[in-house]
Short mmCIF file of N, CA and C in Angstrom, two decimals:
data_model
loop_
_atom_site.label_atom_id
_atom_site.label_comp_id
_atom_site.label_asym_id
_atom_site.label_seq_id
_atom_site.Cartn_x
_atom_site.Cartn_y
_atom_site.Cartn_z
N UNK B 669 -32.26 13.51 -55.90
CA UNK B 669 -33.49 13.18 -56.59
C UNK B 669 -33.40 11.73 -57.07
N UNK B 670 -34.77 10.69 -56.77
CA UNK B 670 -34.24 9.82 -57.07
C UNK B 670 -34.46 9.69 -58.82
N UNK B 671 -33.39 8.10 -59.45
CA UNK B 671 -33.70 8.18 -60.74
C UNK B 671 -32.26 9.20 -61.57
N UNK B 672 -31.93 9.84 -60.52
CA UNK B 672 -30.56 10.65 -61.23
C UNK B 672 -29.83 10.02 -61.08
N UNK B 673 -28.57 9.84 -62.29
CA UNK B 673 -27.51 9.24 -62.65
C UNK B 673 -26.59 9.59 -61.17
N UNK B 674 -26.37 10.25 -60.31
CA UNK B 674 -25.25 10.64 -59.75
C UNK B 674 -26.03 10.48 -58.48
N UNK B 675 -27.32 10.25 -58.29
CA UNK B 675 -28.04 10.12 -56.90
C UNK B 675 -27.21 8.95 -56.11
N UNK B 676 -26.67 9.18 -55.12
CA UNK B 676 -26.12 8.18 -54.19
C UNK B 676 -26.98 6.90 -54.30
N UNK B 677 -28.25 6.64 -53.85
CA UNK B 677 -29.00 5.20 -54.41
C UNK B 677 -28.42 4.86 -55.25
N UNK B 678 -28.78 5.47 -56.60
CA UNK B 678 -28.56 4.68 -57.95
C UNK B 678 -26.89 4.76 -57.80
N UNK B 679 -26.17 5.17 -57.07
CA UNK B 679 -24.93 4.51 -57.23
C UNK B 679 -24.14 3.50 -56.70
N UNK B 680 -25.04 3.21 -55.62
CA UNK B 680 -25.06 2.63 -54.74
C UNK B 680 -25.70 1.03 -55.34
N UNK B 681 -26.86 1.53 -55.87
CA UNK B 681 -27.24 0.19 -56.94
C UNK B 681 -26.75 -0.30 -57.88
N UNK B 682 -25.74 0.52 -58.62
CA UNK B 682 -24.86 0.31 -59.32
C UNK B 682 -23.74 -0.72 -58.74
N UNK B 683 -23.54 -0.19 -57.92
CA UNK B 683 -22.45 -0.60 -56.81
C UNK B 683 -22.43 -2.27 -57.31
N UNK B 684 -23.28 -2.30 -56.36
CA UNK B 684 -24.50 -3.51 -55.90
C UNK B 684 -24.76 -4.69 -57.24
N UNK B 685 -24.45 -4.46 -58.12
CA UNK B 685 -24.57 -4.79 -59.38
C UNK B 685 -23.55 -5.42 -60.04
N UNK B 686 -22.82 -4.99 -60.41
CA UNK B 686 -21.45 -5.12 -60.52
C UNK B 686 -20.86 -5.99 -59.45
N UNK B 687 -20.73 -5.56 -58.09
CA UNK B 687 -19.90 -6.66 -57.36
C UNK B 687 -20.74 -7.76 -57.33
N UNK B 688 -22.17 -8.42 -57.79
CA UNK B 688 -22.92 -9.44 -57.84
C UNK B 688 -22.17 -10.14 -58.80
N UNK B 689 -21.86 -9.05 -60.00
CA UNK B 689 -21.49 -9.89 -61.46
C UNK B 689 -20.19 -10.31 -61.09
N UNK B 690 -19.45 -9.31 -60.66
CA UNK B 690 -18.00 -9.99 -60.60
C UNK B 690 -18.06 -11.29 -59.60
N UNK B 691 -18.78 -11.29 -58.88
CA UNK B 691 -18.56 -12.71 -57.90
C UNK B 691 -19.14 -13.98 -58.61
N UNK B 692 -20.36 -13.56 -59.61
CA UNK B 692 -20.63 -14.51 -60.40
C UNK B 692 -19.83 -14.97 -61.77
N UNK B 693 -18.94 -13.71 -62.21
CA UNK B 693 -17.83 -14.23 -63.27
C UNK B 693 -16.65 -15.19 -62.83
N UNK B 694 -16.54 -15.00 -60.89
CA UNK B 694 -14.96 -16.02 -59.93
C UNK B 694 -15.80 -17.92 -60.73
N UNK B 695 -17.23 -17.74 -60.33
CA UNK B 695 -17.09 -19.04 -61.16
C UNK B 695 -17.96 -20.04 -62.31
N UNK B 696 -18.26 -18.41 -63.11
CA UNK B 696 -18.97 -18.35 -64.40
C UNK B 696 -18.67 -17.89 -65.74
N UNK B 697 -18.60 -18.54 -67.01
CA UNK B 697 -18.13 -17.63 -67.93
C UNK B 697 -18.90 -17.05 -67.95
N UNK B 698 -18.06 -15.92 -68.67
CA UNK B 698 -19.19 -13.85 -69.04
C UNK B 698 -20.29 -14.94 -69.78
N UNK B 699 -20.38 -15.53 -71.03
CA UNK B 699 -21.11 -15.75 -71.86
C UNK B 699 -22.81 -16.71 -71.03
N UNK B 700 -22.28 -17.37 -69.72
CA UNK B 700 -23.12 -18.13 -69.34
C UNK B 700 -24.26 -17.30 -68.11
N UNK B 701 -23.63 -16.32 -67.98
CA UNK B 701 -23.88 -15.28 -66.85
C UNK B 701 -25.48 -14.94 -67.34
N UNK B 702 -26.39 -14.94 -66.80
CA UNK B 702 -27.75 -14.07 -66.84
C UNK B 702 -27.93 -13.26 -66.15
N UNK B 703 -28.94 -11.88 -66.90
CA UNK B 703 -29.28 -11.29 -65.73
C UNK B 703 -30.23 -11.54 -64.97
N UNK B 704 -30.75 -12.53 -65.16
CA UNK B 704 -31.49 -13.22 -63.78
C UNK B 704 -30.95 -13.93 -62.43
N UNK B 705 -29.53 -14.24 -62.99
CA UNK B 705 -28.78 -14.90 -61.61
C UNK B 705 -28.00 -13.23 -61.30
N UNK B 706 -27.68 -12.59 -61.98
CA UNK B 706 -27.18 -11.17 -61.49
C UNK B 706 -28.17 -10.49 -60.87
N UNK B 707 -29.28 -10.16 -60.92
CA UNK B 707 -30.53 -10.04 -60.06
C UNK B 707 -30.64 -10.71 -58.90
N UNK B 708 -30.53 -11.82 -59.01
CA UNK B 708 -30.51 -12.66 -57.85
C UNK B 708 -29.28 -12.48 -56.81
N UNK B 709 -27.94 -12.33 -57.48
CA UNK B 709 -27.23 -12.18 -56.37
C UNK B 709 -27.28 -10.52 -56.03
N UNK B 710 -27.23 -9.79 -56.71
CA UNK B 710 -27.67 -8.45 -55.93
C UNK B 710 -28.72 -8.02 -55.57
N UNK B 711 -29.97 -8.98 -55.26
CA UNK B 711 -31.49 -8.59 -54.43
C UNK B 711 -31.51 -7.45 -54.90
N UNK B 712 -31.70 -7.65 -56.64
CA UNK B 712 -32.39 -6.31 -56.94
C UNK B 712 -33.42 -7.00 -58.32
N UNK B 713 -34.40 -6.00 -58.49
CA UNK B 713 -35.22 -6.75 -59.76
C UNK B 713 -34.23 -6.08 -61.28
N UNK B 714 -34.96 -7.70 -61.74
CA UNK B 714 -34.99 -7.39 -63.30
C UNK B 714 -34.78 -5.70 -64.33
N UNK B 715 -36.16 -5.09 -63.70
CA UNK B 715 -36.02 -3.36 -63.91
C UNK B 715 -34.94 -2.24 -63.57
N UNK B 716 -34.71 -2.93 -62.61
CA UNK B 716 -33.18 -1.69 -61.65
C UNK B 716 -32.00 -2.59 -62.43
N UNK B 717 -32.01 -3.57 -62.64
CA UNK B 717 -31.20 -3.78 -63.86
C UNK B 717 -31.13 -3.24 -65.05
N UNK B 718 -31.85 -3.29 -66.28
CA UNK B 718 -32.05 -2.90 -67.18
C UNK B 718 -32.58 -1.15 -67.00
N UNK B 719 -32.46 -0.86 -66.09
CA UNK B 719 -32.35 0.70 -65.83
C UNK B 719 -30.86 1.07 -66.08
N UNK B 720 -30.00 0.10 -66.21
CA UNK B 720 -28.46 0.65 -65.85
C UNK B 720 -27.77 0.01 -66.97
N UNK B 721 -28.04 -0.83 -67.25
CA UNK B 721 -27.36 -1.75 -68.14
C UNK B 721 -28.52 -2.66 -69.56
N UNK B 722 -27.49 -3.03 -70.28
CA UNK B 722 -28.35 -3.52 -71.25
C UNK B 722 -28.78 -5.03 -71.02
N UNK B 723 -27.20 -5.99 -70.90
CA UNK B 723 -27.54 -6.92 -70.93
C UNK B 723 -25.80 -7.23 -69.86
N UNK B 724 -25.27 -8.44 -69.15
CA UNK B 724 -24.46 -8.98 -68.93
C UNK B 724 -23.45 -8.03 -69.22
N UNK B 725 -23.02 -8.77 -70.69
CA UNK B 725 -21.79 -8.01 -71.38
C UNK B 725 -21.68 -6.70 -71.61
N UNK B 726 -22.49 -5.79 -71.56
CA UNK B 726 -22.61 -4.25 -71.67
C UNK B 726 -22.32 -4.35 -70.01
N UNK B 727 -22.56 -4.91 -69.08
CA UNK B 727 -22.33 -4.49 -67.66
C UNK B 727 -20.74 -4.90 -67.46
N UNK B 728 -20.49 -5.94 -67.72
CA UNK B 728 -18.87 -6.07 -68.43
C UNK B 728 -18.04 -4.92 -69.18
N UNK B 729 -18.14 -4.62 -70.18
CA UNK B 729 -17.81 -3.15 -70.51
C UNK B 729 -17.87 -2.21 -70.00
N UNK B 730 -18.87 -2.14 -69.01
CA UNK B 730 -19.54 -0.99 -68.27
C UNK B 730 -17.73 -1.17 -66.82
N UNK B 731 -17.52 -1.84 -66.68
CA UNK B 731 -16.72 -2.44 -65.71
C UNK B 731 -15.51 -2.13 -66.51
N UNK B 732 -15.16 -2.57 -67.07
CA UNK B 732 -13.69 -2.48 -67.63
C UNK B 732 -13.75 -1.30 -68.03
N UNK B 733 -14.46 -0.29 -68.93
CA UNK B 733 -14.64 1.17 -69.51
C UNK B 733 -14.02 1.88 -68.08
N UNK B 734 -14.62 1.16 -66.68
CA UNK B 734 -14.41 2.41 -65.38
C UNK B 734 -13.22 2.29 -64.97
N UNK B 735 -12.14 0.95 -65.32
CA UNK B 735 -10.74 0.42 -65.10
C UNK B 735 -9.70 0.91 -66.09
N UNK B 736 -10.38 0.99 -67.48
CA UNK B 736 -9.55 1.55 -68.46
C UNK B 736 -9.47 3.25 -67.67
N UNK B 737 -10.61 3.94 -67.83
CA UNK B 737 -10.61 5.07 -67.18
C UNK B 737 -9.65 5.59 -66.04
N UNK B 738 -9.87 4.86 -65.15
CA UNK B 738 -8.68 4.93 -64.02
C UNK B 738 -7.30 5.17 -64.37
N UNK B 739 -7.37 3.98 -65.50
CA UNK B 739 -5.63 3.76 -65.60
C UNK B 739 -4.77 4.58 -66.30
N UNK B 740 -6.06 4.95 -67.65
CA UNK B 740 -5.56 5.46 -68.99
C UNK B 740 -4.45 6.59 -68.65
N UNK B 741 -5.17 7.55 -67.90
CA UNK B 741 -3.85 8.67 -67.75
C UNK B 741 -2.22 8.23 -66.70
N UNK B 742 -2.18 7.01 -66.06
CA UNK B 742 -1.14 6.84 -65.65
C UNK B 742 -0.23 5.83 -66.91
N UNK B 743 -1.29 5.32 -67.83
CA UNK B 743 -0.33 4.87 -68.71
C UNK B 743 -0.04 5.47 -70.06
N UNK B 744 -0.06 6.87 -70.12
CA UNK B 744 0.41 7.14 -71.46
C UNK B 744 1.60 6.99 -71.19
N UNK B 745 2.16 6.30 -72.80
CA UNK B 745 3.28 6.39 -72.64
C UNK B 745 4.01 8.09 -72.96
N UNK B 746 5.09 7.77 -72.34
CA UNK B 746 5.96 9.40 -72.00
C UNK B 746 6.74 9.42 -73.16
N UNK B 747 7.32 10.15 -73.79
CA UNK B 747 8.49 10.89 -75.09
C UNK B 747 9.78 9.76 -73.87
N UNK B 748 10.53 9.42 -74.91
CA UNK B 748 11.73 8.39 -74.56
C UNK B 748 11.95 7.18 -73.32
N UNK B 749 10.66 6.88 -72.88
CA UNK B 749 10.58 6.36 -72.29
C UNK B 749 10.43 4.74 -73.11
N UNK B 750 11.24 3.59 -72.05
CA UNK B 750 11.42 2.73 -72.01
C UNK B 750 9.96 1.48 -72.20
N UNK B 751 9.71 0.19 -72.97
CA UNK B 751 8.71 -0.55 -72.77
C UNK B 751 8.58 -0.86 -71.30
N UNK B 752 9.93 -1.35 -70.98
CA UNK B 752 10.25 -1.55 -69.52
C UNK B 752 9.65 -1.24 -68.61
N UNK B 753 9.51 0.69 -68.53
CA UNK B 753 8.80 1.49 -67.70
C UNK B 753 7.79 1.74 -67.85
N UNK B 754 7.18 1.65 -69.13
CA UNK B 754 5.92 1.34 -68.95
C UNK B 754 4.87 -0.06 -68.57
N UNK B 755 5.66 -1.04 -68.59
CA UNK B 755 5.21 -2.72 -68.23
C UNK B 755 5.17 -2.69 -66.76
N UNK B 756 5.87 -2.21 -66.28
CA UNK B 756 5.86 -2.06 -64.84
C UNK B 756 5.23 -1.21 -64.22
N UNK B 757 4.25 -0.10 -64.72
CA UNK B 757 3.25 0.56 -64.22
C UNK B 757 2.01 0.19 -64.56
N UNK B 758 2.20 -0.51 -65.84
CA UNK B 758 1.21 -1.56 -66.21
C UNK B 758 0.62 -2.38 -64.85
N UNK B 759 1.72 -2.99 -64.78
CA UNK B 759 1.85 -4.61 -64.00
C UNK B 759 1.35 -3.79 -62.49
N UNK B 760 2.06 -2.80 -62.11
CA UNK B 760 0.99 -2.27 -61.00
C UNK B 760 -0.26 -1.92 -60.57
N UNK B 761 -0.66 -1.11 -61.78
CA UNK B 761 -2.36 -1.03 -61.75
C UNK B 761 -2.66 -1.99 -61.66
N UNK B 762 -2.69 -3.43 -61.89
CA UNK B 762 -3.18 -4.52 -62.84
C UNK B 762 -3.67 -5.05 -61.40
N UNK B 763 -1.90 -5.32 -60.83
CA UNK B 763 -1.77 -5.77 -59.21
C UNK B 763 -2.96 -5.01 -58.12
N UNK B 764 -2.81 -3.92 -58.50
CA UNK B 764 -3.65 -2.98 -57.29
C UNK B 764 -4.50 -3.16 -57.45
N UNK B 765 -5.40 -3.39 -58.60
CA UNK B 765 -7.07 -4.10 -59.08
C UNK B 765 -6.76 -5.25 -59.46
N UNK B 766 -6.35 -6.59 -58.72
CA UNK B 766 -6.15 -7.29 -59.19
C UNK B 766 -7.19 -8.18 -59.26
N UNK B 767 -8.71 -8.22 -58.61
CA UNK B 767 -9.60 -8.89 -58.65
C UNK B 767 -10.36 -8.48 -60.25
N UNK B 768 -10.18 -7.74 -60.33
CA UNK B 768 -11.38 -6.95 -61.64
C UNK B 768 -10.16 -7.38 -62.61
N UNK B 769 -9.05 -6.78 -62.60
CA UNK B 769 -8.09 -7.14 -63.66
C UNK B 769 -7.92 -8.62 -64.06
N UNK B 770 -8.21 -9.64 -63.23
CA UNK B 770 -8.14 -10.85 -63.48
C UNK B 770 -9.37 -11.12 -64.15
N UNK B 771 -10.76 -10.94 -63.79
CA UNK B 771 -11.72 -11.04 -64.42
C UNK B 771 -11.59 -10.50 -65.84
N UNK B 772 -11.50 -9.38 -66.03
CA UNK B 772 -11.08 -8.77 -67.59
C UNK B 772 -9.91 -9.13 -68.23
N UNK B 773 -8.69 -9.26 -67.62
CA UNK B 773 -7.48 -10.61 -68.54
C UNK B 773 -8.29 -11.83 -68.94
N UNK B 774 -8.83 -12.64 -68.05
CA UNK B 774 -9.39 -13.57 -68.50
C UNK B 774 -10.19 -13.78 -69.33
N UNK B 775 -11.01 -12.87 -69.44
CA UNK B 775 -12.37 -12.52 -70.42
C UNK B 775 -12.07 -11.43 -71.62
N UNK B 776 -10.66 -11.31 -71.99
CA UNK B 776 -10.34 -10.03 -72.63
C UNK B 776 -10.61 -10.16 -74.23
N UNK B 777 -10.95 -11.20 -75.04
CA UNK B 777 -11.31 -11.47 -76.20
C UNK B 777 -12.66 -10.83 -76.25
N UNK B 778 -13.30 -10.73 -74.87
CA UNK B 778 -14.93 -10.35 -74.89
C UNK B 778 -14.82 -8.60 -74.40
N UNK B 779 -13.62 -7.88 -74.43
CA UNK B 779 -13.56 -6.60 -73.86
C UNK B 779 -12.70 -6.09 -74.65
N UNK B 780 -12.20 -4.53 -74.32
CA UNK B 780 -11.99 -3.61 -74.75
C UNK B 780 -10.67 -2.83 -74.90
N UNK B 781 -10.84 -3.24 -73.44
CA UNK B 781 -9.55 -2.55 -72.38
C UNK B 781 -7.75 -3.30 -73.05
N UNK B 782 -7.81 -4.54 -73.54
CA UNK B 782 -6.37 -4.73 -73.98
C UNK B 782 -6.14 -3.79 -74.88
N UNK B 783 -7.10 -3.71 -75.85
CA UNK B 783 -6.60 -3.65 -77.39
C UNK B 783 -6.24 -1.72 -76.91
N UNK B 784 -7.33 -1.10 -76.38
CA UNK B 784 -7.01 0.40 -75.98
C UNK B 784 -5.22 0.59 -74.93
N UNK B 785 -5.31 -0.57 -73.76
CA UNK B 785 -4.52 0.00 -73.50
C UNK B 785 -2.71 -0.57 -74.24
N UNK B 786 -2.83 -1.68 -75.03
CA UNK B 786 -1.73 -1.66 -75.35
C UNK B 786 -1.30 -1.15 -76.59
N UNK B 787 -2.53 -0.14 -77.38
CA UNK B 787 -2.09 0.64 -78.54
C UNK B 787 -1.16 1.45 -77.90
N UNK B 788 -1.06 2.22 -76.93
CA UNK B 788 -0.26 2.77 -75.98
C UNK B 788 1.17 2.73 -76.37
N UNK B 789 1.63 1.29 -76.64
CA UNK B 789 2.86 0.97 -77.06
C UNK B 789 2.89 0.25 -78.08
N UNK B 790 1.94 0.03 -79.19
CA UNK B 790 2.34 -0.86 -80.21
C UNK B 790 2.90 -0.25 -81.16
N UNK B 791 3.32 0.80 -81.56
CA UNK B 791 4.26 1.50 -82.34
C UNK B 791 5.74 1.32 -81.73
N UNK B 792 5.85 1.12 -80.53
CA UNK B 792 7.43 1.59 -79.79
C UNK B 792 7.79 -0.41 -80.71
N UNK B 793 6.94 -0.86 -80.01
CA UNK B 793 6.85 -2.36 -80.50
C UNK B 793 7.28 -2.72 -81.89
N UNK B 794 6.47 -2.41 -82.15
CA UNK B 794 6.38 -2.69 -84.00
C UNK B 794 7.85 -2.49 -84.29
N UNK B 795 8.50 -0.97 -83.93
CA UNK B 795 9.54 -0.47 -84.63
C UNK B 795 10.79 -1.48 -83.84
N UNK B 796 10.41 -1.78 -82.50
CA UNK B 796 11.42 -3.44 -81.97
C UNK B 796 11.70 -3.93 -82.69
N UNK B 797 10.49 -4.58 -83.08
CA UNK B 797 9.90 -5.77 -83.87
C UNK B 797 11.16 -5.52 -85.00
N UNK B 798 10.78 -4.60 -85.78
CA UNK B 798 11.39 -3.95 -87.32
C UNK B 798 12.80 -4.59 -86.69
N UNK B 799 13.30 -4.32 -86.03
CA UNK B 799 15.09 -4.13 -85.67
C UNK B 799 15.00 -5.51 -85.13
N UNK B 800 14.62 -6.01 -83.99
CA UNK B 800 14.87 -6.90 -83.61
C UNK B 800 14.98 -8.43 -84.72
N UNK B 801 13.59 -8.01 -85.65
CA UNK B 801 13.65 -9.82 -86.36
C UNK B 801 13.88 -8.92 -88.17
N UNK B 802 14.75 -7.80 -88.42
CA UNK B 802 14.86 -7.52 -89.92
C UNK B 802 13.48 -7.56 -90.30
N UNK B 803 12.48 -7.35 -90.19
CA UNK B 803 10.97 -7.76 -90.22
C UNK B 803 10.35 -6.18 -91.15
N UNK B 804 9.59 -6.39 -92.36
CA UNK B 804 9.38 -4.63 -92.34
C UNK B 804 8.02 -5.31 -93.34
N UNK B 805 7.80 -6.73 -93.51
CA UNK B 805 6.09 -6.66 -93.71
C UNK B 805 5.30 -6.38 -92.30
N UNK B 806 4.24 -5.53 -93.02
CA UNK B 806 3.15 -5.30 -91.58
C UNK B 806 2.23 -6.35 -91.08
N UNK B 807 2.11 -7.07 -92.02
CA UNK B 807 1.42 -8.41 -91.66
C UNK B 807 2.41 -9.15 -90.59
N UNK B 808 3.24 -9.16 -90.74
CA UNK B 808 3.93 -10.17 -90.26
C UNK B 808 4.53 -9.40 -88.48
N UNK B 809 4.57 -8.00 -88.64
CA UNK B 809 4.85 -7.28 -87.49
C UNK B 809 3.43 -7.10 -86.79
N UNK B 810 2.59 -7.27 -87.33
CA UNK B 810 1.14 -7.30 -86.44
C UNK B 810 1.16 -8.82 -85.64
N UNK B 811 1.36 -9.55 -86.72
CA UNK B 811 1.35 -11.21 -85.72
C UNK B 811 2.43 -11.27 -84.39
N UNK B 812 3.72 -10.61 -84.96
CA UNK B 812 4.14 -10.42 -83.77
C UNK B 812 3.88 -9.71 -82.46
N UNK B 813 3.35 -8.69 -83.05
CA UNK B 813 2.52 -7.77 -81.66
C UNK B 813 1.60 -7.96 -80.98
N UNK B 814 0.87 -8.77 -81.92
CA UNK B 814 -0.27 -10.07 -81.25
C UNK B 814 -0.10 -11.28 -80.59
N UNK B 815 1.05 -11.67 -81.07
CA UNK B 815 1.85 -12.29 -80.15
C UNK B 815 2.22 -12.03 -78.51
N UNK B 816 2.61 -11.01 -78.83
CA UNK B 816 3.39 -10.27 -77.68
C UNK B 816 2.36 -10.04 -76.58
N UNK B 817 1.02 -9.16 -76.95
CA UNK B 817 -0.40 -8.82 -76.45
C UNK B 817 -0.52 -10.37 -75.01
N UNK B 818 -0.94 -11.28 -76.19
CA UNK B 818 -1.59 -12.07 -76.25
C UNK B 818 -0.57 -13.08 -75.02
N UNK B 819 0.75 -13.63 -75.46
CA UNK B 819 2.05 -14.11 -74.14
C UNK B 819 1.69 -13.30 -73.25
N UNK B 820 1.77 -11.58 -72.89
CA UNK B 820 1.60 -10.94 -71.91
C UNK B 820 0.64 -11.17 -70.80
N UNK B 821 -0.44 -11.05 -71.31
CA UNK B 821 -2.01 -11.57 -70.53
C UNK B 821 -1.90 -12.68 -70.01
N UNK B 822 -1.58 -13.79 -70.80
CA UNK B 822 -1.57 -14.93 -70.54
C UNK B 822 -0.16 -14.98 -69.47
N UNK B 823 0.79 -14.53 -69.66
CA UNK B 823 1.61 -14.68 -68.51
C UNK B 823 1.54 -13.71 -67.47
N UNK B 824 0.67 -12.65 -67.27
CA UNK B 824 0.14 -12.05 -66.06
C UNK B 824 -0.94 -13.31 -65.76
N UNK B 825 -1.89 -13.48 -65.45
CA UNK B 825 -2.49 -14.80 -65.54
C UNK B 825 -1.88 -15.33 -64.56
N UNK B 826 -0.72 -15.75 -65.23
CA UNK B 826 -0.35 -16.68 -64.59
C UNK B 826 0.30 -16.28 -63.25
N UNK B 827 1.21 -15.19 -63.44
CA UNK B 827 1.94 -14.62 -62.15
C UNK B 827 0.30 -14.13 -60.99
N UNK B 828 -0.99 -13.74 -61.52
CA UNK B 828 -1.54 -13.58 -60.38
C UNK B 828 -1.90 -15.18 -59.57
N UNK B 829 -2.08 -16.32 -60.41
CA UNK B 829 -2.22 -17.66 -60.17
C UNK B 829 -1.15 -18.09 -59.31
N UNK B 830 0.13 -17.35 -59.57
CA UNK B 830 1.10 -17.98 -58.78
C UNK B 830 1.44 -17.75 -57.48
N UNK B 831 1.68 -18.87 -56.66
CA UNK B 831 1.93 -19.14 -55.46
C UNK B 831 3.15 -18.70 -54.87
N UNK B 832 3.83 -18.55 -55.79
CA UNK B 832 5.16 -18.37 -55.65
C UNK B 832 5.69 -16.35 -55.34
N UNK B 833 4.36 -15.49 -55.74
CA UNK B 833 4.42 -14.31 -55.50
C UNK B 833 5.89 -13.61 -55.75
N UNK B 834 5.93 -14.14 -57.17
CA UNK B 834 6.98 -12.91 -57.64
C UNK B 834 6.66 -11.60 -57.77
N UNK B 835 8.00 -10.81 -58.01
CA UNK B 835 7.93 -9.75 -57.40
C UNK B 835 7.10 -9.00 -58.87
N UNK B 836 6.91 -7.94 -59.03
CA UNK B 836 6.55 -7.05 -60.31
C UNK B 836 7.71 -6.54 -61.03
N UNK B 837 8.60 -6.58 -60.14
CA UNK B 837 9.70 -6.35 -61.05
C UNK B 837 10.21 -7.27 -61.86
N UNK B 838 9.84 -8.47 -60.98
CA UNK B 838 10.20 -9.88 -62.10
C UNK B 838 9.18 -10.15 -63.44
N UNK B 839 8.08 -10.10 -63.04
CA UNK B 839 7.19 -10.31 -64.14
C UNK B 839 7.26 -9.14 -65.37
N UNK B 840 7.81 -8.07 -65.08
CA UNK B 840 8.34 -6.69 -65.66
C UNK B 840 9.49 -7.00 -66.47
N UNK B 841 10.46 -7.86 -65.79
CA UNK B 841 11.50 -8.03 -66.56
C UNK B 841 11.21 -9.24 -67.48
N UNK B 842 10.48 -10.24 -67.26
CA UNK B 842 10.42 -11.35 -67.85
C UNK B 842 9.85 -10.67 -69.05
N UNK B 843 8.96 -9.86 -69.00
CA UNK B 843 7.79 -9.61 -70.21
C UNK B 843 8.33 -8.55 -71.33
N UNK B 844 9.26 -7.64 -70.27
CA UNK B 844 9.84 -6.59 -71.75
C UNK B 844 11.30 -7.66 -71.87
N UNK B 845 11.88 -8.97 -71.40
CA UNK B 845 12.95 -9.11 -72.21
C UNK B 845 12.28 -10.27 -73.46
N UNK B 846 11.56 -10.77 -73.03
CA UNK B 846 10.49 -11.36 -74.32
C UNK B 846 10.31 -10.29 -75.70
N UNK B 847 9.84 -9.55 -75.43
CA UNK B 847 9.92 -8.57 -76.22
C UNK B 847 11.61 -7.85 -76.89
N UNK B 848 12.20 -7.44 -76.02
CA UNK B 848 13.46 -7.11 -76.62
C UNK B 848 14.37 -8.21 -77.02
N UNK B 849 13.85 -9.46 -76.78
CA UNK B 849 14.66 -10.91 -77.00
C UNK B 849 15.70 -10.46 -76.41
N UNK B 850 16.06 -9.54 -75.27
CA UNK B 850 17.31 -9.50 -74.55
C UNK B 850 17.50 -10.81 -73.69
N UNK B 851 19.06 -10.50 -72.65
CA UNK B 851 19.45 -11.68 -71.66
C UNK B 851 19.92 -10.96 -70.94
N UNK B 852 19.18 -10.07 -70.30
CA UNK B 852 19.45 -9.30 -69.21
C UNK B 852 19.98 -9.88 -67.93
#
């Protein structure tokens, strides 16, 4: 039927929508983006837009909400499991969507998806944190975890930028020994 949420068209227009925006975020900020040039690159009107979405950034959310979704159940973290092992299943999803994941690293001050998926581990963190720097104000163990957040992204970033195509296990190790201040 048309007009139903699950009707192949409208998912299909959906589709259609989204990969317009993402090709217009490779060389637009989210903030400069209209939905009139998103209309335009998916030859669809104004209305079949705002049938689906509110504005840009709700179609942004709308995007990362379907990536968090995907991922969320491969990254809970497990009972005794390692940051390690979880950075590296991280770093895989990330890799395997790495077009959308780059768009949302990059734009992640304007999204959702960090702060959800690295609550995941900011307790295993924190209590690092505690041991690693004698540290037991929370102010001061939040800056570090924001820290940590914040180096991470920015140095995935960079490993998808890089030419040099290290491995995931490297960027895995680089990122939890930052964190454990080990010298593995």
């Amino acid at each position: 039927m048309v007009g139903t949420k699950n009707n192949r068209r409208t998912q299909y227009t959906i589709q259609v929508i989204k990969e317009a925006f993402l090709r217009l975020l490779n060389t637009n900020e989210l903030s400069k983006i209209t939905v009139t040039q998103i209309c335009r690159e998916a030859d669809v009107n104004r209305g079949t837009f705002y049938l689906h979405f509110n504005d840009p950034l709700d179609l942004f959310h709308n995007i990362e909400t379907d990536l968090t979704n995907q991922i969320r159940p491969v990254l809970a973290m497990r009972p005794q499991e390692q940051l390690h092992d979880w950075l590296k299943r991280l770093i895989i999803i990330l890799k395997d969507n790495e077009a959308v994941s780059q768009l949302i690293l990059a734009n992640y001050r304007n999204g959702i998806m960090i702060n959800e998926l690295f609550s995941e581990v900011q307790e295993q963190a924190i209590e690092e944190f505690k041991e690693d720097f004698h540290e037991q104000d929370p102010h001061i163990l939040k800056y570090y975890f924001s820290y940590f957040v914040n180096g991470s992204i920015s140095a995935i970033l960079s490993w998808f930028a890089d030419e040099e195509d290290q491995s995931i296990e490297g960027i895995t190790k680089a990122l939890a020994n930052v964190l454990s201040r080990s010298t593995e």
